[in-house]
mmCIF file of C-alpha atoms in Angstrom:
data_model
loop_
_atom_site.group_PDB
_atom_site.id
_atom_site.type_symbol
_atom_site.label_atom_id
_atom_site.label_comp_id
_atom_site.label_asym_id
_atom_site.label_seq_id
_atom_site.Cartn_x
_atom_site.Cartn_y
_atom_site.Cartn_z
ATOM 1 C CA MET A 1 11.265 -28.298 17.295
ATOM 2 C CA ASN A 2 8.507 -28.385 14.637
ATOM 3 C CA LYS A 3 6.497 -25.079 13.652
ATOM 4 C CA LEU A 4 3.025 -26.128 16.181
ATOM 5 C CA GLU A 5 5.678 -27.079 18.911
ATOM 6 C CA ALA A 6 7.296 -24.299 18.614
ATOM 7 C CA TYR A 7 4.339 -22.335 18.577
ATOM 8 C CA GLY A 8 3.107 -24.496 21.567
ATOM 9 C CA HIS A 9 5.843 -23.303 23.065
ATOM 10 C CA ILE A 10 5.764 -19.871 23.216
ATOM 11 C CA ALA A 11 1.679 -20.179 23.736
ATOM 12 C CA ALA A 12 2.273 -21.721 26.841
ATOM 13 C CA MET A 13 5.479 -19.615 28.697
ATOM 14 C CA ALA A 14 2.884 -16.594 27.083
ATOM 15 C CA ILE A 15 -0.540 -18.142 29.501
ATOM 16 C CA ARG A 16 2.376 -18.559 32.342
ATOM 17 C CA GLY A 17 3.329 -15.012 31.419
ATOM 18 C CA GLU A 18 6.753 -15.427 31.266
ATOM 19 C CA LEU A 19 7.208 -13.586 27.810
ATOM 20 C CA VAL A 20 10.163 -12.667 26.833
ATOM 21 C CA PHE A 21 10.910 -9.030 26.197
ATOM 22 C CA PRO A 22 13.485 -6.125 24.896
ATOM 23 C CA THR A 23 14.811 -4.159 28.131
ATOM 24 C CA SER A 24 13.842 -1.539 25.675
ATOM 25 C CA VAL A 25 10.365 -2.445 25.108
ATOM 26 C CA ASN A 26 10.180 -2.107 28.539
ATOM 27 C CA ALA A 27 11.336 1.867 28.764
ATOM 28 C CA ALA A 28 9.093 2.484 25.867
ATOM 29 C CA LEU A 29 5.978 1.125 27.940
ATOM 30 C CA ARG A 30 7.159 3.308 31.273
ATOM 31 C CA VAL A 31 6.092 6.175 28.020
ATOM 32 C CA GLN A 32 3.485 4.889 27.032
ATOM 33 C CA LEU A 33 1.432 3.433 30.728
ATOM 34 C CA ALA A 34 1.997 7.277 31.270
ATOM 35 C CA LEU A 35 0.778 9.507 28.533
ATOM 36 C CA ASP A 36 -2.803 6.705 28.918
ATOM 37 C CA ASP A 37 -3.524 9.283 32.085
ATOM 38 C CA PRO A 38 -5.510 11.606 30.094
ATOM 39 C CA GLU A 39 -4.818 14.132 33.129
ATOM 40 C CA CYS A 40 -1.017 13.764 32.439
ATOM 41 C CA PRO A 41 -0.298 17.503 32.563
ATOM 42 C CA ILE A 42 1.850 18.273 30.131
ATOM 43 C CA ASP A 43 5.014 19.418 31.557
ATOM 44 C CA LYS A 44 5.726 15.556 32.558
ATOM 45 C CA ALA A 45 4.669 13.815 29.386
ATOM 46 C CA ILE A 46 7.584 16.445 27.908
ATOM 47 C CA SER A 47 9.969 15.321 30.425
ATOM 48 C CA LEU A 48 8.843 11.763 29.421
ATOM 49 C CA VAL A 49 9.918 12.141 26.148
ATOM 50 C CA LEU A 50 12.556 14.587 26.637
ATOM 51 C CA ALA A 51 14.365 11.635 28.637
ATOM 52 C CA GLU A 52 13.287 9.253 25.737
ATOM 53 C CA PRO A 53 16.219 11.377 22.602
ATOM 54 C CA GLN A 54 14.530 9.105 20.387
ATOM 55 C CA LEU A 55 11.036 9.598 21.080
ATOM 56 C CA ALA A 56 11.865 13.228 21.244
ATOM 57 C CA ALA A 57 12.795 13.980 17.475
ATOM 58 C CA ARG A 58 10.345 10.691 16.604
ATOM 59 C CA THR A 59 8.283 13.634 18.052
ATOM 60 C CA VAL A 60 8.427 16.603 16.265
ATOM 61 C CA ALA A 61 9.469 14.732 13.127
ATOM 62 C CA ILE A 62 6.106 13.167 12.867
ATOM 63 C CA SER A 63 4.366 17.218 14.036
ATOM 64 C CA ASN A 64 5.438 18.510 10.779
ATOM 65 C CA SER A 65 4.312 16.044 8.195
ATOM 66 C CA ALA A 66 1.480 15.996 6.413
ATOM 67 C CA MET A 67 -0.309 14.249 8.619
ATOM 68 C CA PHE A 68 -0.687 17.195 11.616
ATOM 69 C CA ASN A 69 0.756 20.122 9.776
ATOM 70 C CA ARG A 70 -2.008 22.238 8.254
ATOM 71 C CA ALA A 71 -0.311 24.339 4.744
ATOM 72 C CA GLY A 72 1.163 27.799 6.289
ATOM 73 C CA ALA A 73 1.208 26.265 9.658
ATOM 74 C CA PRO A 74 4.397 26.964 11.611
ATOM 75 C CA VAL A 75 7.211 24.786 11.408
ATOM 76 C CA ILE A 76 7.377 22.722 14.864
ATOM 77 C CA THR A 77 11.098 22.924 16.267
ATOM 78 C CA ASN A 78 10.434 21.755 20.633
ATOM 79 C CA VAL A 79 8.935 18.923 21.937
ATOM 80 C CA ARG A 80 6.131 21.286 23.687
ATOM 81 C CA GLY A 81 5.537 22.345 20.570
ATOM 82 C CA ALA A 82 4.918 19.161 19.312
ATOM 83 C CA ILE A 83 3.026 17.483 21.648
ATOM 84 C CA MET A 84 0.349 19.940 21.595
ATOM 85 C CA ARG A 85 -0.075 19.635 17.534
ATOM 86 C CA ILE A 86 -1.215 16.148 17.796
ATOM 87 C CA GLY A 87 -1.772 15.350 20.560
ATOM 88 C CA TYR A 88 -2.072 12.695 23.689
ATOM 89 C CA GLN A 89 -3.561 9.755 21.636
ATOM 90 C CA ASN A 90 -0.742 9.779 18.444
ATOM 91 C CA LEU A 91 2.323 10.739 21.257
ATOM 92 C CA PHE A 92 1.146 7.440 23.164
ATOM 93 C CA ALA A 93 0.563 5.741 18.847
ATOM 94 C CA LEU A 94 4.942 7.132 18.843
ATOM 95 C CA ALA A 95 5.673 4.864 21.875
ATOM 96 C CA ALA A 96 3.451 2.221 20.962
ATOM 97 C CA ALA A 97 5.042 2.271 17.338
ATOM 98 C CA MET A 98 8.690 1.772 19.302
ATOM 99 C CA VAL A 99 7.501 -0.864 21.631
ATOM 100 C CA VAL A 100 6.937 -2.296 17.552
ATOM 101 C CA ARG A 101 10.554 -1.299 16.783
ATOM 102 C CA SER A 102 11.981 -2.796 19.676
ATOM 103 C CA PHE A 103 10.960 -5.919 18.906
ATOM 104 C CA GLY A 104 13.021 -6.015 15.266
ATOM 105 C CA SER A 105 15.911 -4.568 16.620
ATOM 106 C CA LYS A 106 17.650 -7.617 18.297
ATOM 107 C CA ILE A 107 17.491 -10.133 15.840
ATOM 108 C CA THR A 108 20.599 -11.038 14.161
ATOM 109 C CA ASP A 109 19.518 -13.143 11.143
ATOM 110 C CA PRO A 110 19.333 -11.585 7.845
ATOM 111 C CA ASP A 111 16.336 -13.545 6.710
ATOM 112 C CA LEU A 112 14.445 -12.934 9.859
ATOM 113 C CA ARG A 113 15.372 -9.086 9.650
ATOM 114 C CA ALA A 114 14.279 -8.411 5.798
ATOM 115 C CA LYS A 115 10.712 -9.666 7.245
ATOM 116 C CA ALA A 116 10.819 -7.783 9.817
ATOM 117 C CA GLU A 117 11.495 -5.047 7.654
ATOM 118 C CA LYS A 118 8.817 -6.673 5.625
ATOM 119 C CA LEU A 119 6.567 -6.094 7.914
ATOM 120 C CA TRP A 120 7.234 -3.240 9.447
ATOM 121 C CA ASP A 121 6.431 -1.232 6.109
ATOM 122 C CA HIS A 122 2.931 -3.302 5.740
ATOM 123 C CA THR A 123 2.699 -2.250 9.563
ATOM 124 C CA ILE A 124 3.550 1.993 8.481
ATOM 125 C CA ALA A 125 1.825 1.367 5.282
ATOM 126 C CA VAL A 126 -1.855 0.077 7.372
ATOM 127 C CA ALA A 127 -1.400 2.669 10.006
ATOM 128 C CA ALA A 128 -1.241 6.204 6.439
ATOM 129 C CA LEU A 129 -4.286 3.403 5.441
ATOM 130 C CA ALA A 130 -6.107 3.168 8.390
ATOM 131 C CA ARG A 131 -6.082 6.946 9.903
ATOM 132 C CA ILE A 132 -7.426 7.791 6.044
ATOM 133 C CA ILE A 133 -10.496 4.835 5.598
ATOM 134 C CA ALA A 134 -11.530 6.210 9.369
ATOM 135 C CA ARG A 135 -12.228 9.903 8.219
ATOM 136 C CA ARG A 136 -13.521 9.413 5.065
ATOM 137 C CA VAL A 137 -15.376 5.343 5.202
ATOM 138 C CA THR A 138 -16.271 4.356 8.784
ATOM 139 C CA GLY A 139 -16.507 7.297 11.116
ATOM 140 C CA VAL A 140 -14.518 5.451 13.756
ATOM 141 C CA ASN A 141 -11.338 8.013 15.542
ATOM 142 C CA PRO A 142 -8.887 8.376 13.369
ATOM 143 C CA ASP A 143 -5.822 8.577 15.743
ATOM 144 C CA THR A 144 -7.694 5.031 16.813
ATOM 145 C CA ALA A 145 -6.981 3.483 14.004
ATOM 146 C CA LEU A 146 -3.799 5.086 14.439
ATOM 147 C CA PHE A 147 -3.167 3.595 17.495
ATOM 148 C CA ALA A 148 -4.450 0.073 16.210
ATOM 149 C CA SER A 149 -2.888 0.122 13.275
ATOM 150 C CA ILE A 150 0.052 0.436 14.954
ATOM 151 C CA VAL A 151 -0.171 -2.468 17.279
ATOM 152 C CA HIS A 152 -2.135 -4.585 15.074
ATOM 153 C CA GLU A 153 1.523 -7.411 13.707
ATOM 154 C CA VAL A 154 2.598 -6.770 17.399
ATOM 155 C CA SER A 155 2.155 -10.265 17.538
ATOM 156 C CA GLY A 156 4.451 -11.145 14.419
ATOM 157 C CA PHE A 157 7.789 -9.618 15.596
ATOM 158 C CA TYR A 158 7.134 -10.496 18.625
ATOM 159 C CA LEU A 159 7.175 -14.279 17.212
ATOM 160 C CA LEU A 160 10.743 -13.146 14.881
ATOM 161 C CA SER A 161 11.941 -11.729 17.817
ATOM 162 C CA ARG A 162 11.731 -15.818 18.745
ATOM 163 C CA ALA A 163 12.128 -17.268 15.801
ATOM 164 C CA GLU A 164 16.573 -17.663 15.991
ATOM 165 C CA GLU A 165 15.382 -19.381 19.189
ATOM 166 C CA PHE A 166 12.915 -21.417 17.758
ATOM 167 C CA PRO A 167 13.444 -22.110 14.440
ATOM 168 C CA GLY A 168 10.108 -24.365 13.731
ATOM 169 C CA LEU A 169 7.986 -20.677 13.469
ATOM 170 C CA LEU A 170 8.574 -19.910 10.340
ATOM 171 C CA GLU A 171 7.582 -23.522 8.712
ATOM 172 C CA GLU A 172 5.091 -23.855 6.682
ATOM 173 C CA ASP A 173 1.973 -24.895 8.179
ATOM 174 C CA PRO A 174 -0.808 -25.880 5.595
ATOM 175 C CA GLU A 175 -3.013 -27.220 7.573
ATOM 176 C CA ASN A 176 -2.548 -24.513 10.603
ATOM 177 C CA TRP A 177 -2.292 -26.310 13.456
ATOM 178 C CA HIS A 178 -0.883 -23.668 15.169
ATOM 179 C CA SER A 179 -4.024 -21.255 14.517
ATOM 180 C CA ALA A 180 -4.484 -21.800 18.292
ATOM 181 C CA SER A 181 -1.852 -20.804 19.875
ATOM 182 C CA GLU A 182 -1.361 -17.711 17.968
ATOM 183 C CA GLU A 183 -4.317 -16.875 19.577
ATOM 184 C CA ILE A 184 -2.827 -17.198 22.833
ATOM 185 C CA ILE A 185 0.010 -15.266 21.846
ATOM 186 C CA THR A 186 -1.455 -12.624 20.899
ATOM 187 C CA ARG A 187 -3.538 -11.836 23.238
ATOM 188 C CA GLU A 188 -1.162 -12.201 25.882
ATOM 189 C CA VAL A 189 1.267 -10.031 23.651
ATOM 190 C CA LEU A 190 -1.287 -7.376 24.311
ATOM 191 C CA ARG A 191 -2.598 -7.400 27.420
ATOM 192 C CA LYS A 192 1.362 -7.433 29.105
ATOM 193 C CA LEU A 193 1.077 -4.479 26.412
ATOM 194 C CA CYS A 194 -1.621 -2.828 27.918
ATOM 195 C CA ILE A 195 -3.520 -2.285 24.920
ATOM 196 C CA PRO A 196 -6.090 -1.450 25.145
ATOM 197 C CA GLU A 197 -9.506 -3.833 25.227
ATOM 198 C CA PRO A 198 -11.262 -1.891 22.098
ATOM 199 C CA VAL A 199 -8.323 -2.109 20.117
ATOM 200 C CA SER A 200 -6.982 -5.456 21.916
ATOM 201 C CA GLU A 201 -10.061 -7.453 20.116
ATOM 202 C CA ALA A 202 -10.659 -5.253 16.810
ATOM 203 C CA ILE A 203 -7.060 -7.116 16.143
ATOM 204 C CA GLU A 204 -8.138 -10.431 17.847
ATOM 205 C CA SER A 205 -10.590 -10.355 15.518
ATOM 206 C CA LEU A 206 -8.827 -10.103 12.467
ATOM 207 C CA ARG A 207 -8.593 -13.873 11.947
ATOM 208 C CA ASP A 208 -11.212 -14.899 11.048
ATOM 209 C CA GLY A 209 -13.884 -11.028 10.962
ATOM 210 C CA PHE A 210 -16.797 -10.653 8.854
ATOM 211 C CA LEU A 211 -16.779 -7.024 7.413
ATOM 212 C CA SER A 212 -19.710 -5.627 8.146
ATOM 213 C CA ILE A 213 -22.474 -3.981 5.768
ATOM 214 C CA PRO A 214 -21.319 -0.732 5.707
ATOM 215 C CA PRO A 215 -18.521 -0.950 7.798
ATOM 216 C CA GLU A 216 -18.417 0.944 11.189
ATOM 217 C CA THR A 217 -16.673 0.133 13.953
ATOM 218 C CA LEU A 218 -12.787 -0.150 14.431
ATOM 219 C CA PHE A 219 -12.772 -3.714 13.429
ATOM 220 C CA ASP A 220 -13.972 -3.142 9.873
ATOM 221 C CA THR A 221 -11.079 -0.091 9.378
ATOM 222 C CA LEU A 222 -7.968 -2.305 9.798
ATOM 223 C CA LEU A 223 -9.556 -5.519 8.053
ATOM 224 C CA LEU A 224 -9.750 -2.586 5.814
ATOM 225 C CA ALA A 225 -6.816 -1.416 5.715
ATOM 226 C CA ASN A 226 -4.639 -4.536 5.210
ATOM 227 C CA LEU A 227 -7.259 -5.922 2.092
ATOM 228 C CA LEU A 228 -6.646 -2.551 0.591
ATOM 229 C CA THR A 229 -3.415 -2.079 0.861
ATOM 230 C CA PRO A 230 -0.727 -2.847 -1.734
ATOM 231 C CA VAL A 231 1.856 -3.312 0.952
ATOM 232 C CA LYS A 232 1.255 -7.105 1.846
ATOM 233 C CA SER A 233 2.210 -8.011 5.265
ATOM 234 C CA PRO A 234 5.776 -11.184 4.810
ATOM 235 C CA LEU A 235 3.476 -13.659 7.267
ATOM 236 C CA GLN A 236 0.171 -13.281 5.949
ATOM 237 C CA GLU A 237 -1.123 -16.616 4.810
ATOM 238 C CA PRO A 238 -2.470 -17.107 0.766
ATOM 239 C CA GLU A 239 -5.735 -18.000 2.459
ATOM 240 C CA ARG A 240 -6.608 -15.101 4.818
ATOM 241 C CA ASP A 241 -5.790 -12.364 1.572
ATOM 242 C CA LEU A 242 -9.502 -12.165 1.576
ATOM 243 C CA PRO A 243 -11.802 -12.937 3.914
ATOM 244 C CA PRO A 244 -15.632 -14.706 2.395
ATOM 245 C CA HIS A 245 -16.745 -10.924 1.250
ATOM 246 C CA SER A 246 -16.358 -10.099 -2.843
ATOM 247 C CA GLU A 247 -14.648 -6.916 -4.058
ATOM 248 C CA SER A 248 -17.505 -6.090 -5.524
ATOM 249 C CA ALA A 249 -19.091 -5.705 -1.838
ATOM 250 C CA ILE A 250 -16.318 -3.466 -1.125
ATOM 251 C CA GLU A 251 -16.592 -1.472 -3.940
ATOM 252 C CA LEU A 252 -20.625 -0.340 -3.034
ATOM 253 C CA PHE A 253 -18.834 2.167 -0.272
ATOM 254 C CA ILE A 254 -14.807 2.905 -2.768
ATOM 255 C CA ASP A 255 -14.995 3.403 -5.301
ATOM 256 C CA ASN A 256 -12.446 3.105 -7.575
ATOM 257 C CA GLU A 257 -11.982 6.180 -7.724
ATOM 258 C CA LYS A 258 -12.260 6.851 -3.871
ATOM 259 C CA LEU A 259 -9.627 4.577 -3.520
ATOM 260 C CA GLU A 260 -7.131 5.262 -5.626
ATOM 261 C CA SER A 261 -7.859 8.790 -3.524
ATOM 262 C CA MET A 262 -7.476 7.202 -0.840
ATOM 263 C CA LEU A 263 -4.728 5.015 -1.426
ATOM 264 C CA ALA A 264 -2.245 7.989 -3.036
ATOM 265 C CA GLU A 265 -2.610 10.022 -0.267
ATOM 266 C CA ALA A 266 -1.859 6.926 2.276
ATOM 267 C CA LYS A 267 1.789 6.169 -0.311
ATOM 268 C CA ILE A 268 2.844 9.876 1.126
ATOM 269 C CA HIS A 269 1.425 10.077 4.382
ATOM 270 C CA ALA A 270 3.643 6.354 4.795
ATOM 271 C CA ILE A 271 6.495 7.909 3.591
ATOM 272 C CA GLU A 272 6.673 11.507 5.625
ATOM 273 C CA MET A 273 5.351 8.964 8.264
ATOM 274 C CA ASN A 274 7.998 5.682 8.816
ATOM 275 C CA ALA A 275 10.673 9.273 7.559
ATOM 276 C CA ALA A 276 9.494 9.710 10.496
ATOM 277 C CA LEU A 277 9.386 7.647 13.180
ATOM 278 C CA LEU A 278 12.958 6.067 11.945
ATOM 279 C CA VAL A 279 14.821 9.665 12.741
#
């Protein structure tokens, strides 16, 4: 089975609603769906988090990271305090991170596992940078930017999780014949994971969307983070490194000094976020 056939087969399964997810994904999804309700009582949120020990540990850890802990603030030592500090939206993003990581947890092939780890490093780098870009450049909600970045490569993780079953998925495709199938798979994975429509639309637009000048949308935020991060996706095709926008256009609103400052801050946050998420 070549790449085109493999993508076509999985796309057909996606259209029929037959996407195969690890059982660990379903557990994280239950937490995520409950937290999607802004009226979810704090005690219920605490019980949901405590029912997933990994999520509980990660919630407390990330609440004490530089992203959420202002200098001089007390160290958080319990789930209630952690949730109060980071808020539901970021807790929702942590549950999503568990979903994303779960796709790579069952991969046994060393090469595929290495790709999954590199894709995770890219995801975290983009997430840290997107949150800063949202705050300092585009003006979108930084928490939304963080969540969108955490899930923006979820279809890539899904495909890696199926690559042992369909080896043709990793073949080179210089003519990009699989593009339509990839779009279908991405859309259906996001739909099954109940990703909010504004976030899904921004992620789906990353393939061929154009940066606004000045950048001011969630899509612009994700695109800039992907373009500017030094940690590239192992699944990214060379021709997609840069869209038809010159670097000089980006320099109109992000000069070298500002870029270096954002990259340095993002690097620190990515290290702390990765450590917290891998607790």
